[in-house]
Amino acid sequence: MIENGLDAPGPYDDPEIRPLAERCLLGFSSTGGPPNLLPALYNNLKRIVQTDDYIMILIEMVHDARIIRLNQEHAPSNIRRWLGDSVGHWDGDTLVIDTTNFNDPTGPSRSNA
């Protein structure tokens, strides 16, 4: 039984199909992707810096920085980024963020954000 198991292809045979968090490229949550804003087990700190035109969310773990441009247009669709292209606007006291143009490995379906 063990020999058959070792010979059979498995989900770990191709590292490119593993989530980014397991490949240590970006993100340290269960699925990787844009910086997770939900609590984690450790390195849980976030730093938010705001100017008139930008908001930056810096995640302590791996120092991923999500930069959100305010009241601007998205980059052209052929420009892809690991963390996507984030554009935000204020709706009263609520910051609304629209993120598009993910580089395929970190698209929303594989993200936790």
Coordinates of N, CA and C in Angstrom, one line a residue:
M1 N 0.8 -1.2 0.0 CA 0.0 0.0 0.0 C 0.9 1.3 0.0
I2 N 1.9 1.3 0.8 CA 2.8 2.4 0.8 C 3.5 2.6 -0.5
E3 N 3.9 1.5 -1.1 CA 4.6 1.7 -2.4 C 3.7 2.3 -3.5
N4 N 2.4 1.9 -3.5 CA 1.5 2.5 -4.5 C 1.3 3.9 -4.2
G5 N 1.2 4.3 -2.9 CA 1.0 5.7 -2.6 C 2.2 6.5 -3.0
L6 N 3.4 6.0 -2.9 CA 4.6 6.8 -3.2 C 4.7 6.9 -4.8
D7 N 4.2 6.0 -5.5 CA 4.3 6.0 -6.9 C 3.2 6.9 -7.6
A8 N 2.1 7.1 -6.9 CA 1.0 7.8 -7.5 C 1.2 9.3 -7.4
P9 N 0.8 10.0 -8.4 CA 1.0 11.5 -8.3 C 0.1 12.1 -7.3
G10 N 0.6 13.1 -6.6 CA -0.2 13.7 -5.6 C -0.3 15.2 -5.7
P11 N -1.0 15.9 -4.8 CA -1.3 17.3 -4.9 C 0.0 18.1 -4.7
Y12 N 1.1 17.5 -4.1 CA 2.3 18.3 -3.9 C 3.4 18.1 -4.9
D13 N 3.1 17.4 -6.0 CA 4.1 17.1 -7.0 C 4.5 18.4 -7.8
D14 N 3.6 19.3 -7.9 CA 3.9 20.5 -8.7 C 3.8 21.7 -7.8
P15 N 4.9 22.3 -7.4 CA 4.8 23.4 -6.5 C 4.1 24.6 -7.0
E16 N 3.9 24.8 -8.3 CA 3.2 25.9 -8.8 C 1.7 25.9 -8.5
I17 N 1.2 24.7 -8.2 CA -0.2 24.6 -7.9 C -0.5 24.8 -6.4
R18 N 0.5 24.9 -5.6 CA 0.3 25.1 -4.2 C 0.0 26.6 -3.9
P19 N -0.7 26.9 -2.9 CA -1.0 28.3 -2.5 C 0.3 29.1 -2.2
L20 N 0.2 30.4 -2.4 CA 1.4 31.2 -2.2 C 1.9 31.1 -0.7
A21 N 1.0 31.0 0.2 CA 1.5 30.9 1.6 C 2.4 29.7 1.8
E22 N 2.1 28.6 1.2 CA 2.9 27.4 1.3 C 4.2 27.5 0.5
R23 N 4.3 28.4 -0.5 CA 5.5 28.6 -1.2 C 6.3 29.7 -0.7
C24 N 5.9 30.4 0.3 CA 6.6 31.5 1.0 C 6.9 32.6 0.1
L25 N 6.1 32.9 -0.9 CA 6.3 34.0 -1.8 C 5.6 35.2 -1.4
L26 N 4.4 35.1 -0.9 CA 3.6 36.2 -0.6 C 2.5 35.8 0.3
G27 N 2.3 36.4 1.4 CA 1.2 36.1 2.3 C 1.5 34.9 3.2
F28 N 1.0 34.9 4.4 CA 1.3 33.8 5.3 C 0.0 33.3 6.0
S29 N -1.1 33.5 5.2 CA -2.3 32.9 5.7 C -2.6 31.6 5.1
S30 N -3.8 31.1 5.1 CA -4.0 29.7 4.6 C -4.0 29.7 3.1
T31 N -4.2 30.9 2.4 CA -4.2 30.9 1.0 C -3.3 31.9 0.3
G32 N -2.6 32.8 1.1 CA -1.8 33.8 0.5 C -2.6 34.9 -0.2
G33 N -2.0 35.7 -1.0 CA -2.7 36.7 -1.7 C -2.5 38.1 -1.0
P34 N -3.4 39.0 -1.3 CA -3.3 40.3 -0.7 C -3.2 40.3 0.8
P35 N -2.6 41.3 1.5 CA -2.4 41.2 2.9 C -3.7 40.9 3.6
N36 N -3.7 40.0 4.5 CA -4.8 39.6 5.3 C -5.1 40.6 6.4
L37 N -6.3 41.1 6.5 CA -6.6 42.0 7.5 C -7.3 41.4 8.7
L38 N -7.5 40.0 8.6 CA -8.0 39.3 9.8 C -6.9 38.9 10.7
P39 N -7.3 38.7 12.0 CA -6.2 38.3 13.0 C -5.6 37.0 12.6
A40 N -4.3 36.9 12.9 CA -3.5 35.7 12.7 C -2.9 35.2 14.0
L41 N -2.2 34.2 14.0 CA -1.6 33.7 15.3 C -0.5 34.5 15.8
Y42 N 0.3 35.1 15.0 CA 1.4 36.0 15.4 C 1.8 37.0 14.3
N43 N 2.7 37.9 14.6 CA 3.0 39.0 13.7 C 1.7 39.6 13.1
N44 N 0.9 40.0 14.0 CA -0.5 40.4 13.7 C -0.6 41.9 13.6
L45 N 0.4 42.7 13.6 CA 0.3 44.1 13.6 C 0.2 44.7 12.2
K46 N -0.6 45.7 12.1 CA -0.8 46.5 10.8 C -0.5 47.9 11.1
R47 N 0.1 48.6 10.1 CA 0.4 50.0 10.2 C -0.3 50.6 9.0
I48 N -1.2 51.6 9.3 CA -1.9 52.3 8.3 C -1.4 53.8 8.3
V49 N -1.0 54.2 7.1 CA -0.5 55.5 6.8 C -1.4 56.1 5.8
Q50 N -1.9 57.3 6.1 CA -2.9 58.0 5.2 C -2.4 59.4 4.8
T51 N -2.4 59.7 3.5 CA -2.2 61.1 3.0 C -3.5 61.5 2.3
D52 N -3.4 62.6 1.7 CA -4.6 63.1 0.9 C -4.9 62.2 -0.3
D53 N -3.9 61.6 -0.9 CA -4.1 60.8 -2.1 C -3.9 59.3 -2.0
Y54 N -3.4 58.8 -0.9 CA -3.0 57.4 -0.7 C -3.3 56.9 0.7
I55 N -3.6 55.6 0.8 CA -3.6 54.9 2.1 C -2.7 53.7 1.9
M56 N -1.8 53.5 2.8 CA -0.9 52.3 2.8 C -1.2 51.5 4.0
I57 N -1.4 50.2 3.8 CA -1.6 49.2 4.9 C -0.3 48.3 4.9
L58 N 0.5 48.4 5.9 CA 1.7 47.6 6.0 C 1.5 46.5 7.0
I59 N 1.7 45.3 6.5 CA 1.5 44.1 7.3 C 2.8 43.7 7.9
E60 N 2.9 43.4 9.2 CA 4.1 43.1 9.9 C 4.8 41.9 9.3
M61 N 4.0 40.8 9.0 CA 4.6 39.6 8.5 C 5.0 39.8 7.1
V62 N 6.3 39.7 6.8 CA 6.9 39.9 5.5 C 6.9 41.3 5.0
H63 N 6.3 42.2 5.7 CA 6.3 43.6 5.4 C 5.6 43.9 4.0
D64 N 4.5 43.1 3.7 CA 3.7 43.4 2.6 C 3.0 44.8 2.7
A65 N 3.1 45.6 1.7 CA 2.5 46.9 1.8 C 1.4 47.0 0.7
R66 N 0.2 47.2 1.1 CA -1.0 47.4 0.2 C -1.1 48.9 0.0
I67 N -0.9 49.4 -1.2 CA -1.1 50.9 -1.4 C -2.4 51.1 -2.2
I68 N -3.2 52.0 -1.6 CA -4.5 52.2 -2.1 C -4.5 53.7 -2.6
R69 N -4.7 53.9 -3.9 CA -4.8 55.2 -4.5 C -6.2 55.7 -4.3
L70 N -6.4 56.9 -3.8 CA -7.7 57.5 -3.6 C -8.2 58.3 -4.8
N71 N -9.5 58.1 -5.1 CA -10.2 58.9 -6.1 C -9.4 58.9 -7.5
Q72 N -8.9 57.8 -7.9 CA -8.2 57.7 -9.1 C -8.7 56.5 -10.0
E73 N -8.3 56.5 -11.2 CA -8.7 55.4 -12.1 C -7.8 54.2 -11.9
H74 N -8.3 53.0 -12.3 CA -7.4 51.8 -12.2 C -6.4 51.9 -13.3
A75 N -5.3 51.2 -13.1 CA -4.3 51.0 -14.1 C -4.9 50.2 -15.3
P76 N -4.3 50.3 -16.5 CA -4.8 49.5 -17.6 C -4.8 48.0 -17.2
S77 N -5.7 47.2 -17.8 CA -5.9 45.8 -17.4 C -4.7 44.9 -17.8
N78 N -3.8 45.4 -18.6 CA -2.6 44.6 -18.9 C -1.5 44.8 -17.9
I79 N -1.7 45.7 -17.0 CA -0.7 45.8 -15.9 C -1.2 45.0 -14.7
R80 N -0.4 44.0 -14.4 CA -0.8 43.0 -13.3 C 0.2 43.2 -12.2
R81 N -0.4 43.1 -10.9 CA 0.5 43.2 -9.8 C 0.2 42.1 -8.8
W82 N 1.2 41.7 -8.0 CA 1.0 40.7 -7.0 C -0.2 41.0 -6.1
L83 N -0.3 42.2 -5.6 CA -1.3 42.6 -4.7 C -2.5 43.2 -5.4
G84 N -2.5 43.2 -6.7 CA -3.6 43.8 -7.4 C -3.5 45.4 -7.5
D85 N -4.4 46.0 -8.1 CA -4.4 47.5 -8.3 C -5.6 48.0 -7.4
S86 N -5.3 48.6 -6.3 CA -6.3 49.0 -5.3 C -6.6 50.5 -5.5
V87 N -7.9 50.8 -5.7 CA -8.3 52.2 -5.8 C -9.5 52.3 -4.8
G88 N -9.4 53.4 -4.0 CA -10.4 53.6 -3.0 C -11.1 54.9 -3.0
H89 N -12.2 55.0 -2.3 CA -12.9 56.3 -2.2 C -13.7 56.2 -0.8
W90 N -13.9 57.4 -0.3 CA -14.7 57.5 1.0 C -16.2 57.6 0.6
D91 N -17.0 56.8 1.3 CA -18.4 56.8 1.3 C -18.9 57.2 2.7
G92 N -18.9 58.5 3.0 CA -19.2 58.9 4.4 C -17.9 58.6 5.2
D93 N -18.1 57.8 6.2 CA -17.0 57.4 7.1 C -16.4 56.0 6.7
T94 N -16.9 55.5 5.6 CA -16.4 54.1 5.2 C -15.5 54.2 4.0
L95 N -14.3 53.6 4.1 CA -13.4 53.5 3.0 C -13.8 52.3 2.1
V96 N -14.1 52.6 0.8 CA -14.5 51.5 -0.1 C -13.3 51.3 -1.0
I97 N -12.8 50.0 -1.1 CA -11.7 49.7 -1.9 C -12.1 48.7 -3.0
D98 N -11.7 49.0 -4.2 CA -11.9 48.1 -5.3 C -10.5 47.7 -5.8
T99 N -10.3 46.4 -5.8 CA -9.0 45.9 -6.2 C -9.2 45.0 -7.4
T100 N -8.4 45.3 -8.5 CA -8.5 44.5 -9.8 C -7.1 44.2 -10.2
N101 N -6.9 43.6 -11.4 CA -5.6 43.4 -12.0 C -4.7 42.6 -11.2
F102 N -5.2 41.5 -10.5 CA -4.3 40.6 -9.8 C -3.4 39.8 -10.8
N103 N -2.2 39.6 -10.4 CA -1.3 38.7 -11.0 C -2.0 37.3 -10.7
D104 N -2.2 36.4 -11.7 CA -3.0 35.2 -11.6 C -2.8 34.5 -10.3
P105 N -1.6 34.2 -9.8 CA -1.4 33.4 -8.5 C -2.1 34.0 -7.3
T106 N -2.4 35.3 -7.3 CA -3.0 35.9 -6.1 C -4.4 36.4 -6.4
G107 N -5.1 35.9 -7.4 CA -6.4 36.4 -7.7 C -7.4 36.2 -6.6
P108 N -8.5 36.9 -6.6 CA -9.4 36.9 -5.5 C -9.9 35.5 -5.1
S109 N -10.0 34.5 -6.0 CA -10.4 33.2 -5.7 C -9.4 32.4 -4.8
R110 N -8.2 32.9 -4.8 CA -7.1 32.2 -4.0 C -6.7 33.1 -2.9
S111 N -7.5 34.2 -2.6 CA -7.1 35.2 -1.7 C -7.9 35.1 -0.4
N112 N -7.5 35.8 0.6 CA -8.3 35.8 1.9 C -8.7 37.2 2.1
A113 N -8.5 38.1 1.2 CA -8.8 39.5 1.5 C -10.2 39.9 0.9

